[in-house]
mmCIF file of C-alpha atoms in Angstrom:
data_model
loop_
_atom_site.group_PDB
_atom_site.id
_atom_site.type_symbol
_atom_site.label_atom_id
_atom_site.label_comp_id
_atom_site.label_asym_id
_atom_site.label_seq_id
_atom_site.Cartn_x
_atom_site.Cartn_y
_atom_site.Cartn_z
ATOM 1 C CA MET D 1 -5.089 -27.262 2.847
ATOM 2 C CA GLU D 2 -5.097 -25.823 6.391
ATOM 3 C CA GLN D 3 -5.981 -22.244 8.302
ATOM 4 C CA ALA D 4 -6.297 -19.740 5.822
ATOM 5 C CA ASP D 5 -4.610 -21.393 2.816
ATOM 6 C CA VAL D 6 -8.220 -22.386 1.442
ATOM 7 C CA ALA D 7 -9.268 -18.803 1.435
ATOM 8 C CA SER D 8 -6.081 -17.089 0.594
ATOM 9 C CA ALA D 9 -4.738 -19.727 -2.345
ATOM 10 C CA THR D 10 -5.980 -17.552 -5.028
ATOM 11 C CA HIS D 11 -5.056 -14.128 -3.381
ATOM 12 C CA PRO D 12 -1.474 -12.822 -4.830
ATOM 13 C CA GLY D 13 -1.179 -10.335 -1.626
ATOM 14 C CA PRO D 14 1.859 -10.654 0.545
ATOM 15 C CA LEU D 15 -0.165 -11.550 3.644
ATOM 16 C CA ALA D 16 -1.751 -14.609 2.032
ATOM 17 C CA GLY D 17 -1.856 -17.105 4.880
ATOM 18 C CA MET D 18 -2.666 -15.005 7.705
ATOM 19 C CA ARG D 19 -5.808 -15.739 9.515
ATOM 20 C CA VAL D 20 -7.611 -12.734 11.297
ATOM 21 C CA LEU D 21 -10.681 -12.739 13.348
ATOM 22 C CA GLU D 22 -12.019 -9.347 13.321
ATOM 23 C CA LEU D 23 -14.314 -8.881 16.555
ATOM 24 C CA ALA D 24 -14.165 -5.174 16.232
ATOM 25 C CA GLN D 25 -16.897 -3.209 14.416
ATOM 26 C CA ILE D 26 -17.966 0.161 13.106
ATOM 27 C CA MET D 27 -14.795 1.872 11.788
ATOM 28 C CA ALA D 28 -11.212 1.680 13.491
ATOM 29 C CA GLY D 29 -11.210 -2.196 13.667
ATOM 30 C CA PRO D 30 -12.902 -2.629 10.341
ATOM 31 C CA THR D 31 -10.385 -0.490 8.577
ATOM 32 C CA CYS D 32 -7.443 -2.493 9.889
ATOM 33 C CA GLY D 33 -9.228 -5.736 8.896
ATOM 34 C CA MET D 34 -9.890 -4.121 5.418
ATOM 35 C CA MET D 35 -6.274 -3.486 4.841
ATOM 36 C CA LEU D 36 -5.042 -6.707 5.949
ATOM 37 C CA ALA D 37 -7.553 -8.467 3.784
ATOM 38 C CA ASP D 38 -6.713 -6.130 0.826
ATOM 39 C CA MET D 39 -3.188 -7.591 1.240
ATOM 40 C CA GLY D 40 -4.081 -10.953 1.505
ATOM 41 C CA ALA D 41 -4.970 -12.004 4.889
ATOM 42 C CA ASP D 42 -8.109 -14.280 5.458
ATOM 43 C CA VAL D 43 -10.182 -11.913 7.705
ATOM 44 C CA ILE D 44 -13.179 -13.695 9.149
ATOM 45 C CA LYS D 45 -15.711 -11.121 10.426
ATOM 46 C CA VAL D 46 -17.181 -12.526 13.631
ATOM 47 C CA GLU D 47 -20.271 -10.545 14.088
ATOM 48 C CA LYS D 48 -22.248 -10.520 17.314
ATOM 49 C CA LEU D 49 -25.813 -11.616 17.799
ATOM 50 C CA PRO D 50 -28.479 -10.562 17.241
ATOM 51 C CA GLY D 51 -27.897 -7.783 14.745
ATOM 52 C CA GLY D 52 -24.340 -7.908 13.862
ATOM 53 C CA ASP D 53 -21.936 -5.296 13.306
ATOM 54 C CA ASP D 54 -23.363 -1.759 14.436
ATOM 55 C CA ALA D 55 -22.625 -0.250 11.149
ATOM 56 C CA ARG D 56 -25.349 -2.538 9.232
ATOM 57 C CA GLY D 57 -27.623 -0.451 11.336
ATOM 58 C CA TYR D 58 -26.640 3.058 9.664
ATOM 59 C CA ARG D 59 -29.929 3.780 7.638
ATOM 60 C CA GLU D 60 -28.607 5.979 5.296
ATOM 61 C CA PRO D 61 -27.133 5.838 2.513
ATOM 62 C CA ARG D 62 -28.101 2.428 1.603
ATOM 63 C CA ILE D 63 -27.947 0.250 -1.664
ATOM 64 C CA ASN D 64 -30.940 -2.051 -1.871
ATOM 65 C CA GLY D 65 -31.424 -1.910 1.833
ATOM 66 C CA VAL D 66 -27.800 -2.717 2.788
ATOM 67 C CA SER D 67 -25.780 -0.014 4.751
ATOM 68 C CA ALA D 68 -23.418 1.453 2.182
ATOM 69 C CA PRO D 69 -20.703 2.332 5.090
ATOM 70 C CA PHE D 70 -20.900 -1.159 6.151
ATOM 71 C CA LEU D 71 -20.247 -2.304 2.365
ATOM 72 C CA VAL D 72 -17.344 0.080 1.940
ATOM 73 C CA GLN D 73 -15.436 -0.921 5.140
ATOM 74 C CA ASN D 74 -15.885 -4.813 4.956
ATOM 75 C CA ARG D 75 -15.108 -5.789 1.686
ATOM 76 C CA ASN D 76 -12.698 -8.837 1.160
ATOM 77 C CA LYS D 77 -13.590 -10.461 4.492
ATOM 78 C CA ARG D 78 -15.465 -13.672 5.150
ATOM 79 C CA GLY D 79 -18.471 -13.118 7.647
ATOM 80 C CA ILE D 80 -19.739 -15.334 10.459
ATOM 81 C CA ALA D 81 -22.443 -14.308 13.262
ATOM 82 C CA LEU D 82 -21.737 -15.938 16.482
ATOM 83 C CA ASN D 83 -23.318 -15.522 19.913
ATOM 84 C CA LEU D 84 -20.604 -15.204 22.557
ATOM 85 C CA LYS D 85 -22.901 -14.991 25.594
ATOM 86 C CA HIS D 86 -23.648 -18.601 25.053
ATOM 87 C CA ALA D 87 -21.290 -21.304 26.082
ATOM 88 C CA SER D 88 -21.152 -22.973 22.844
ATOM 89 C CA GLY D 89 -20.544 -19.620 21.022
ATOM 90 C CA ARG D 90 -17.387 -19.126 23.326
ATOM 91 C CA ALA D 91 -16.441 -22.701 22.660
ATOM 92 C CA ILE D 92 -16.649 -21.999 18.714
ATOM 93 C CA LEU D 93 -14.521 -18.891 19.219
ATOM 94 C CA LEU D 94 -11.857 -20.544 21.188
ATOM 95 C CA ARG D 95 -11.568 -23.232 18.313
ATOM 96 C CA LEU D 96 -11.490 -20.478 15.818
ATOM 97 C CA VAL D 97 -8.439 -18.689 17.772
ATOM 98 C CA ALA D 98 -6.541 -21.859 17.848
ATOM 99 C CA SER D 99 -5.789 -21.604 14.135
ATOM 100 C CA ALA D 100 -5.807 -17.867 13.993
ATOM 101 C CA ASP D 101 -2.975 -15.546 13.851
ATOM 102 C CA VAL D 102 -4.615 -12.324 14.866
ATOM 103 C CA LEU D 103 -7.611 -11.259 16.878
ATOM 104 C CA THR D 104 -9.036 -7.778 16.686
ATOM 105 C CA GLU D 105 -11.451 -6.266 19.116
ATOM 106 C CA ASN D 106 -12.494 -2.560 20.082
ATOM 107 C CA PHE D 107 -14.638 -3.368 22.931
ATOM 108 C CA ARG D 108 -14.232 -1.505 26.266
ATOM 109 C CA ARG D 109 -11.566 -2.845 28.618
ATOM 110 C CA GLY D 110 -12.673 -5.818 30.300
ATOM 111 C CA THR D 111 -15.847 -6.968 28.215
ATOM 112 C CA LEU D 112 -14.004 -10.101 26.760
ATOM 113 C CA ASP D 113 -12.785 -11.109 29.933
ATOM 114 C CA LYS D 114 -16.393 -10.852 31.550
ATOM 115 C CA LEU D 115 -17.091 -13.171 28.774
ATOM 116 C CA GLY D 116 -14.443 -15.689 29.992
ATOM 117 C CA LEU D 117 -12.296 -14.875 26.626
ATOM 118 C CA GLY D 118 -9.629 -12.630 28.048
ATOM 119 C CA TYR D 119 -6.208 -12.450 26.701
ATOM 120 C CA ASP D 120 -5.030 -15.107 29.075
ATOM 121 C CA VAL D 121 -7.760 -17.438 28.063
ATOM 122 C CA LEU D 122 -7.198 -16.920 24.175
ATOM 123 C CA THR D 123 -3.428 -16.856 24.321
ATOM 124 C CA ARG D 124 -3.587 -20.531 26.348
ATOM 125 C CA ALA D 125 -5.663 -21.604 23.201
ATOM 126 C CA ASN D 126 -2.970 -20.078 20.833
ATOM 127 C CA PRO D 127 0.177 -18.916 22.493
ATOM 128 C CA GLY D 128 0.994 -17.170 18.848
ATOM 129 C CA LEU D 129 -1.941 -15.315 19.052
ATOM 130 C CA ILE D 130 -1.457 -11.506 18.239
ATOM 131 C CA TYR D 131 -4.494 -9.595 20.244
ATOM 132 C CA CYS D 132 -5.126 -6.178 18.786
ATOM 133 C CA ALA D 133 -7.138 -4.023 21.103
ATOM 134 C CA VAL D 134 -8.327 -0.692 19.574
ATOM 135 C CA SER D 135 -9.930 1.498 22.317
ATOM 136 C CA GLY D 136 -10.918 4.777 22.895
ATOM 137 C CA TYR D 137 -7.959 5.579 25.366
ATOM 138 C CA GLY D 138 -5.715 2.795 25.462
ATOM 139 C CA ARG D 139 -5.714 -0.149 27.772
ATOM 140 C CA ASP D 140 -3.950 1.829 31.207
ATOM 141 C CA GLY D 141 -4.142 5.395 32.301
ATOM 142 C CA PRO D 142 -6.898 7.120 34.137
ATOM 143 C CA TYR D 143 -9.316 7.354 31.093
ATOM 144 C CA ALA D 144 -8.674 3.451 30.070
ATOM 145 C CA ASP D 145 -12.418 2.344 31.081
ATOM 146 C CA LYS D 146 -14.117 5.282 29.015
ATOM 147 C CA GLY D 147 -15.473 4.321 25.601
ATOM 148 C CA GLY D 148 -14.212 6.010 22.399
ATOM 149 C CA PHE D 149 -15.794 7.836 19.597
ATOM 150 C CA ASP D 150 -14.041 9.730 17.029
ATOM 151 C CA LEU D 151 -15.722 13.197 17.583
ATOM 152 C CA ILE D 152 -14.551 12.920 21.458
ATOM 153 C CA ALA D 153 -11.142 11.969 20.382
ATOM 154 C CA GLN D 154 -10.646 14.742 18.090
ATOM 155 C CA GLY D 155 -11.539 17.399 20.709
ATOM 156 C CA PHE D 156 -9.568 15.692 23.537
ATOM 157 C CA ALA D 157 -6.241 15.859 21.146
ATOM 158 C CA GLY D 158 -6.767 19.567 20.091
ATOM 159 C CA LEU D 159 -7.549 18.584 16.544
ATOM 160 C CA MET D 160 -10.779 20.773 16.935
ATOM 161 C CA SER D 161 -8.973 23.578 18.145
ATOM 162 C CA ILE D 162 -6.553 23.778 15.022
ATOM 163 C CA THR D 163 -9.152 23.109 12.573
ATOM 164 C CA GLY D 164 -11.369 25.554 10.757
ATOM 165 C CA GLU D 165 -11.254 29.421 10.301
ATOM 166 C CA PRO D 166 -9.309 31.682 13.025
ATOM 167 C CA GLY D 167 -11.438 32.787 15.668
ATOM 168 C CA GLY D 168 -14.207 30.582 14.342
ATOM 169 C CA PRO D 169 -15.988 27.616 16.577
ATOM 170 C CA PRO D 170 -14.302 24.224 17.189
ATOM 171 C CA THR D 171 -14.603 22.413 13.913
ATOM 172 C CA LYS D 172 -14.456 18.470 13.638
ATOM 173 C CA SER D 173 -12.347 17.354 10.589
ATOM 174 C CA GLY D 174 -14.955 16.601 7.790
ATOM 175 C CA ASN D 175 -13.638 12.766 7.857
ATOM 176 C CA PRO D 176 -13.143 10.420 10.967
ATOM 177 C CA VAL D 177 -9.628 10.974 11.003
ATOM 178 C CA ALA D 178 -9.031 9.441 14.722
ATOM 179 C CA ASP D 179 -11.179 6.258 13.542
ATOM 180 C CA ILE D 180 -9.381 5.721 10.342
ATOM 181 C CA ASN D 181 -5.934 6.435 11.764
ATOM 182 C CA ALA D 182 -6.706 4.114 14.498
ATOM 183 C CA GLY D 183 -7.260 1.291 11.980
ATOM 184 C CA LEU D 184 -3.936 2.168 10.086
ATOM 185 C CA LEU D 185 -1.865 2.151 13.360
ATOM 186 C CA ALA D 186 -3.663 -1.058 14.436
ATOM 187 C CA ALA D 187 -2.630 -2.749 11.123
ATOM 188 C CA ILE D 188 1.201 -1.464 11.543
ATOM 189 C CA GLY D 189 1.283 -2.840 15.093
ATOM 190 C CA ILE D 190 -0.042 -6.005 13.893
ATOM 191 C CA LEU D 191 2.388 -6.190 10.907
ATOM 192 C CA ALA D 192 5.084 -5.430 13.566
ATOM 193 C CA ALA D 193 3.818 -8.200 15.607
ATOM 194 C CA TYR D 194 3.572 -10.588 12.945
ATOM 195 C CA ALA D 195 7.209 -9.942 11.862
ATOM 196 C CA HIS D 196 8.187 -10.997 15.484
ATOM 197 C CA LYS D 197 6.092 -14.117 15.374
ATOM 198 C CA GLN D 198 7.602 -15.346 12.343
ATOM 199 C CA LYS D 199 11.026 -15.305 14.330
ATOM 200 C CA THR D 200 10.109 -16.404 17.346
ATOM 201 C CA GLY D 201 6.459 -18.010 17.023
ATOM 202 C CA ARG D 202 5.232 -15.983 19.857
ATOM 203 C CA GLY D 203 2.204 -13.453 20.022
ATOM 204 C CA GLN D 204 1.568 -10.347 21.835
ATOM 205 C CA ILE D 205 -0.764 -7.672 22.837
ATOM 206 C CA VAL D 206 -1.256 -4.961 20.295
ATOM 207 C CA ASP D 207 -2.654 -1.585 21.964
ATOM 208 C CA THR D 208 -3.849 1.384 20.266
ATOM 209 C CA SER D 209 -6.390 4.127 20.764
ATOM 210 C CA LEU D 210 -8.620 6.886 19.067
ATOM 211 C CA MET D 211 -6.959 9.393 21.433
ATOM 212 C CA GLU D 212 -3.346 8.502 20.469
ATOM 213 C CA ALA D 213 -4.376 8.272 16.519
ATOM 214 C CA ALA D 214 -5.794 11.834 16.737
ATOM 215 C CA LEU D 215 -2.913 13.078 18.843
ATOM 216 C CA GLN D 216 -0.328 11.695 16.143
ATOM 217 C CA GLN D 217 -1.998 13.928 13.606
ATOM 218 C CA THR D 218 -0.546 16.962 15.486
ATOM 219 C CA TYR D 219 3.020 16.479 14.672
ATOM 220 C CA TRP D 220 3.863 19.937 13.496
ATOM 221 C CA HIS D 221 1.551 21.839 15.955
ATOM 222 C CA ALA D 222 3.038 19.542 18.896
ATOM 223 C CA ALA D 223 6.387 21.013 17.748
ATOM 224 C CA SER D 224 5.263 24.378 17.732
ATOM 225 C CA TYR D 225 3.874 24.078 21.392
ATOM 226 C CA PHE D 226 7.017 22.250 22.532
ATOM 227 C CA ALA D 227 9.308 25.158 21.231
ATOM 228 C CA GLU D 228 7.173 28.214 22.180
ATOM 229 C CA GLY D 229 4.928 26.684 25.029
ATOM 230 C CA ARG D 230 1.606 28.128 23.391
ATOM 231 C CA SER D 231 -1.162 26.391 21.730
ATOM 232 C CA PRO D 232 -1.448 27.195 18.003
ATOM 233 C CA GLY D 233 -4.918 27.851 16.963
ATOM 234 C CA ALA D 234 -6.859 27.225 13.750
ATOM 235 C CA THR D 235 -5.556 28.578 10.486
ATOM 236 C CA GLY D 236 -8.245 27.883 8.002
ATOM 237 C CA SER D 237 -6.517 25.834 4.939
ATOM 238 C CA ALA D 238 -3.316 27.910 5.454
ATOM 239 C CA HIS D 239 -0.139 25.967 6.996
ATOM 240 C CA LEU D 240 1.299 26.669 10.382
ATOM 241 C CA LEU D 241 4.726 26.910 9.346
ATOM 242 C CA THR D 242 5.109 28.222 5.756
ATOM 243 C CA ALA D 243 3.376 30.785 3.397
ATOM 244 C CA PRO D 244 1.707 30.947 0.971
ATOM 245 C CA TYR D 245 0.364 27.602 1.334
ATOM 246 C CA GLN D 246 -3.449 27.476 1.261
ATOM 247 C CA ALA D 247 -6.530 27.592 -0.715
ATOM 248 C CA PHE D 248 -7.608 30.369 -2.996
ATOM 249 C CA ARG D 249 -10.503 31.110 -4.779
ATOM 250 C CA ALA D 250 -10.171 31.329 -8.574
ATOM 251 C CA GLN D 251 -12.957 32.538 -10.960
ATOM 252 C CA ASP D 252 -14.979 29.140 -11.242
ATOM 253 C CA GLY D 253 -13.903 27.234 -7.948
ATOM 254 C CA TRP D 254 -10.883 26.755 -5.386
ATOM 255 C CA ILE D 255 -7.167 26.288 -5.855
ATOM 256 C CA ASN D 256 -4.617 25.041 -3.391
ATOM 257 C CA ILE D 257 -0.860 26.622 -3.916
ATOM 258 C CA GLY D 258 1.841 25.296 -2.056
ATOM 259 C CA GLY D 259 4.674 27.780 -1.677
ATOM 260 C CA ALA D 260 6.575 25.576 0.769
ATOM 261 C CA ASN D 261 9.893 27.204 -0.057
ATOM 262 C CA GLN D 262 11.397 30.254 -0.985
ATOM 263 C CA ALA D 263 12.054 29.111 -4.614
ATOM 264 C CA ASN D 264 8.292 27.997 -5.031
ATOM 265 C CA TRP D 265 7.344 31.453 -3.703
ATOM 266 C CA GLU D 266 9.646 33.190 -6.278
ATOM 267 C CA ARG D 267 7.957 31.551 -8.872
ATOM 268 C CA ILE D 268 4.353 32.198 -7.782
ATOM 269 C CA ALA D 269 5.148 35.822 -7.826
ATOM 270 C CA ASP D 270 6.144 35.562 -11.307
ATOM 271 C CA VAL D 271 3.223 33.462 -12.298
ATOM 272 C CA LEU D 272 0.983 35.832 -10.871
ATOM 273 C CA GLY D 273 2.571 38.695 -12.619
ATOM 274 C CA HIS D 274 4.129 40.423 -9.501
ATOM 275 C CA PRO D 275 7.978 39.969 -9.593
ATOM 276 C CA GLU D 276 8.099 42.830 -7.446
ATOM 277 C CA TRP D 277 6.521 40.949 -4.473
ATOM 278 C CA ARG D 278 9.439 38.940 -4.391
ATOM 279 C CA ASP D 279 11.710 41.675 -2.996
ATOM 280 C CA ASP D 280 8.896 42.992 -1.082
ATOM 281 C CA ARG D 281 9.945 43.442 2.653
ATOM 282 C CA ARG D 282 6.659 42.025 3.992
ATOM 283 C CA PHE D 283 6.943 39.062 1.767
ATOM 284 C CA ALA D 284 10.922 38.667 1.066
ATOM 285 C CA THR D 285 11.394 35.706 3.491
ATOM 286 C CA ASN D 286 9.241 32.998 5.003
ATOM 287 C CA THR D 287 9.081 34.436 8.365
ATOM 288 C CA ALA D 288 7.927 37.897 6.874
ATOM 289 C CA ARG D 289 5.400 35.945 4.926
ATOM 290 C CA LEU D 290 3.884 34.235 7.863
ATOM 291 C CA ALA D 291 3.385 37.639 10.046
ATOM 292 C CA ASN D 292 1.754 39.240 7.154
ATOM 293 C CA VAL D 293 -0.174 36.395 5.624
ATOM 294 C CA ALA D 294 -3.543 37.801 5.695
ATOM 295 C CA THR D 295 -2.344 40.877 3.421
ATOM 296 C CA LEU D 296 -0.375 38.439 1.281
ATOM 297 C CA ALA D 297 -3.409 35.890 0.796
ATOM 298 C CA GLY D 298 -5.624 39.011 0.105
ATOM 299 C CA LEU D 299 -3.408 40.402 -2.735
ATOM 300 C CA MET D 300 -3.000 36.876 -4.219
ATOM 301 C CA SER D 301 -6.883 36.428 -4.237
ATOM 302 C CA GLU D 302 -7.103 39.441 -5.995
ATOM 303 C CA VAL D 303 -5.346 38.061 -9.177
ATOM 304 C CA LEU D 304 -6.388 34.785 -8.644
ATOM 305 C CA VAL D 305 -9.974 35.570 -8.955
ATOM 306 C CA THR D 306 -9.600 36.975 -12.415
ATOM 307 C CA ARG D 307 -8.901 33.268 -14.255
ATOM 308 C CA ARG D 308 -10.367 29.887 -14.294
ATOM 309 C CA ARG D 309 -8.942 27.230 -11.827
ATOM 310 C CA ASP D 310 -7.853 24.984 -14.629
ATOM 311 C CA ASP D 311 -6.010 27.742 -16.270
ATOM 312 C CA TRP D 312 -4.315 28.704 -13.368
ATOM 313 C CA ILE D 313 -3.090 25.138 -12.337
ATOM 314 C CA ALA D 314 -1.633 24.689 -16.204
ATOM 315 C CA ALA D 315 0.239 27.979 -15.618
ATOM 316 C CA PHE D 316 1.842 26.687 -11.907
ATOM 317 C CA ASP D 317 2.406 23.293 -13.483
ATOM 318 C CA ALA D 318 4.529 24.959 -16.200
ATOM 319 C CA ALA D 319 6.620 27.018 -13.749
ATOM 320 C CA GLY D 320 6.980 23.999 -11.332
ATOM 321 C CA VAL D 321 4.639 25.220 -8.503
ATOM 322 C CA PRO D 322 2.836 22.783 -6.428
ATOM 323 C CA ALA D 323 -0.964 23.481 -7.148
ATOM 324 C CA GLY D 324 -3.951 21.342 -7.213
ATOM 325 C CA PRO D 325 -7.899 21.839 -7.272
ATOM 326 C CA VAL D 326 -9.842 21.861 -4.458
ATOM 327 C CA HIS D 327 -12.181 18.969 -5.325
ATOM 328 C CA THR D 328 -15.664 17.565 -4.527
ATOM 329 C CA ILE D 329 -15.720 14.176 -3.230
ATOM 330 C CA GLU D 330 -17.508 13.505 -6.790
ATOM 331 C CA GLU D 331 -14.487 15.069 -8.725
ATOM 332 C CA ALA D 332 -11.931 13.140 -6.607
ATOM 333 C CA LEU D 333 -13.617 9.509 -7.240
ATOM 334 C CA THR D 334 -14.113 10.152 -10.963
ATOM 335 C CA HIS D 335 -10.785 11.657 -11.677
ATOM 336 C CA PRO D 336 -8.588 9.983 -14.308
ATOM 337 C CA GLN D 337 -5.610 9.744 -11.835
ATOM 338 C CA THR D 338 -7.890 8.187 -9.101
ATOM 339 C CA LEU D 339 -9.081 5.511 -11.500
ATOM 340 C CA ALA D 340 -5.559 4.806 -13.120
ATOM 341 C CA ARG D 341 -4.297 4.023 -9.535
ATOM 342 C CA GLY D 342 -7.254 1.679 -9.025
ATOM 343 C CA MET D 343 -8.620 3.610 -6.073
ATOM 344 C CA VAL D 344 -12.345 2.909 -7.286
ATOM 345 C CA VAL D 345 -13.383 -1.008 -7.435
ATOM 346 C CA ASP D 346 -16.219 -2.695 -8.166
ATOM 347 C CA VAL D 347 -17.945 -5.300 -5.861
ATOM 348 C CA VAL D 348 -20.741 -7.543 -5.621
ATOM 349 C CA HIS D 349 -22.753 -8.193 -2.413
ATOM 350 C CA PRO D 350 -25.411 -10.864 -2.423
ATOM 351 C CA GLU D 351 -28.193 -8.350 -1.189
ATOM 352 C CA ALA D 352 -26.829 -4.995 -2.313
ATOM 353 C CA GLY D 353 -25.677 -6.178 -5.844
ATOM 354 C CA PRO D 354 -23.222 -4.454 -7.824
ATOM 355 C CA ALA D 355 -21.218 -1.659 -5.792
ATOM 356 C CA LYS D 356 -18.384 0.409 -5.746
ATOM 357 C CA ALA D 357 -15.750 0.963 -2.851
ATOM 358 C CA LEU D 358 -12.454 2.474 -2.476
ATOM 359 C CA GLY D 359 -9.405 0.491 -3.528
ATOM 360 C CA CYS D 360 -5.972 -0.428 -1.743
ATOM 361 C CA PRO D 361 -3.758 2.813 -1.363
ATOM 362 C CA VAL D 362 -0.734 0.360 -0.835
ATOM 363 C CA HIS D 363 0.773 -1.079 -4.235
ATOM 364 C CA PHE D 364 3.218 -3.974 -4.535
ATOM 365 C CA SER D 365 5.242 -4.751 -7.503
ATOM 366 C CA ALA D 366 5.296 -8.614 -6.732
ATOM 367 C CA THR D 367 2.539 -9.475 -4.297
ATOM 368 C CA PRO D 368 -0.328 -7.189 -5.543
ATOM 369 C CA ALA D 369 -3.146 -6.221 -2.987
ATOM 370 C CA ALA D 370 -6.548 -7.342 -4.629
ATOM 371 C CA ILE D 371 -10.329 -6.974 -3.823
ATOM 372 C CA THR D 372 -11.833 -10.501 -4.459
ATOM 373 C CA ARG D 373 -15.017 -10.251 -2.621
ATOM 374 C CA GLY D 374 -17.745 -7.695 -1.544
ATOM 375 C CA ALA D 375 -18.745 -7.374 2.240
ATOM 376 C CA PRO D 376 -20.379 -10.291 3.655
ATOM 377 C CA ALA D 377 -24.205 -10.710 4.396
ATOM 378 C CA LEU D 378 -25.039 -11.353 8.162
ATOM 379 C CA GLY D 379 -23.414 -14.936 8.653
ATOM 380 C CA GLU D 380 -22.782 -15.511 5.007
ATOM 381 C CA HIS D 381 -19.739 -17.736 5.618
ATOM 382 C CA THR D 382 -20.726 -19.218 9.187
ATOM 383 C CA ARG D 383 -21.303 -22.933 7.742
ATOM 384 C CA GLU D 384 -17.928 -22.577 5.435
ATOM 385 C CA VAL D 385 -15.806 -21.340 8.329
ATOM 386 C CA LEU D 386 -17.201 -23.866 11.013
ATOM 387 C CA ARG D 387 -16.483 -26.690 8.595
ATOM 388 C CA GLU D 388 -13.065 -25.711 8.065
ATOM 389 C CA CYS D 389 -12.892 -25.898 11.717
ATOM 390 C CA GLY D 390 -14.173 -29.480 11.909
ATOM 391 C CA TYR D 391 -17.652 -28.973 12.893
ATOM 392 C CA GLY D 392 -20.174 -31.249 10.927
ATOM 393 C CA ASP D 393 -23.456 -30.049 9.245
ATOM 394 C CA ALA D 394 -25.625 -31.559 12.198
ATOM 395 C CA GLU D 395 -23.465 -29.678 14.823
ATOM 396 C CA ILE D 396 -23.860 -26.416 12.804
ATOM 397 C CA GLU D 397 -27.719 -26.974 12.440
ATOM 398 C CA ARG D 398 -27.921 -27.456 16.131
ATOM 399 C CA PHE D 399 -25.918 -24.339 16.853
ATOM 400 C CA ALA D 400 -28.201 -22.261 14.507
ATOM 401 C CA ALA D 401 -31.376 -23.896 16.064
ATOM 402 C CA GLU D 402 -30.155 -22.698 19.498
ATOM 403 C CA GLY D 403 -29.370 -19.324 18.295
ATOM 404 C CA VAL D 404 -25.375 -19.779 18.952
ATOM 405 C CA VAL D 405 -24.803 -19.023 15.364
ATOM 406 C CA ALA D 406 -26.649 -17.433 12.452
ATOM 407 C CA THR D 407 -26.182 -18.224 8.677
ATOM 408 C CA ALA D 408 -26.885 -16.450 5.559
ATOM 409 C CA ASP D 409 -29.808 -18.457 4.736
ATOM 410 C CA ALA D 410 -31.598 -18.432 8.083
ATOM 411 C CA THR D 411 -31.042 -14.773 8.225
ATOM 412 C CA ALA D 412 -32.463 -14.156 4.922
ATOM 413 C CA ALA D 413 -35.454 -16.304 5.954
ATOM 414 C CA ARG D 414 -36.473 -13.725 8.622
#
């Protein structure tokens, strides 16, 4: 077996046979690598020395001393630890590149060039290489040399101006939406480039950024600005374009109700026991409801607070109205639907032991995604991967002694 065949022989996913070198770290790049690995790619996480992926240093929360965020983002990958500042480390990477399909990185522009490992060098080693760069603002433009962080990207893209309650301070999305979406965009770009490579044998650069990943989340708000020439503000949980479409307090918790069209609105009025609202001039049309959304929400809240959340959901379900609970993270992760879809999986880490992670959200009928291993310990697969590339044990021992690589046994000994 050659290239990724050894690692992927037992993986049923559609990307079995693809080999990915992940130099990216923390979240955006590792999200991309995790998705590809779940779908069968042999993702080799190439961590820097010393220390490895910076996410390993997140002190809390930890499982038996191991960073829980690192565990979640890096399952299904093999891991090696490599010092790219050492000439032998760069030579090892070039040998790995020769048999790879993809390399991902999220350094500032020019970092790999300074190490003598820019795209021009890597593509000479492998003309078919797909080089995916995830940066703060992209590889060109006046901000190309600036670093990128999720918080900064959310602010730049206007997301913080449309999140939170009306009149409130700028609010970041509770999840790192720019980081995660950048990882997804990178994965989509890689798959498109991989399809091109299957046809032509040629690789290319795939370039996306946190800024663009955040801007992409503003489709509705951008449409409003393009049409009216003004910036929409925050609307809380309410929708920019339709009403009622927001969260309401019930007797024992919160419920989301989606009156996304006229038929749903009329059903909502009936379920709430106020059919007269259907013809009330303040609420009769979506335009009128948007103009009077605060009044409408107040009237609905007075009714909704009189019954329990689950009772209302049952009533709305029976009427065909989109409705659902506002869950805590615990409620979401333990819900029978979440579990039925395989979105919580068990993994084992050599140091942390048994742990749980999110499953793959993409399902295939013939080539299922699979989570077959936990996140790697630092340097866990260094020996294995270097042997696959033709290095002998004596060479590997010499590399370890010189600090070119780290192996899991050496790391544990420290």
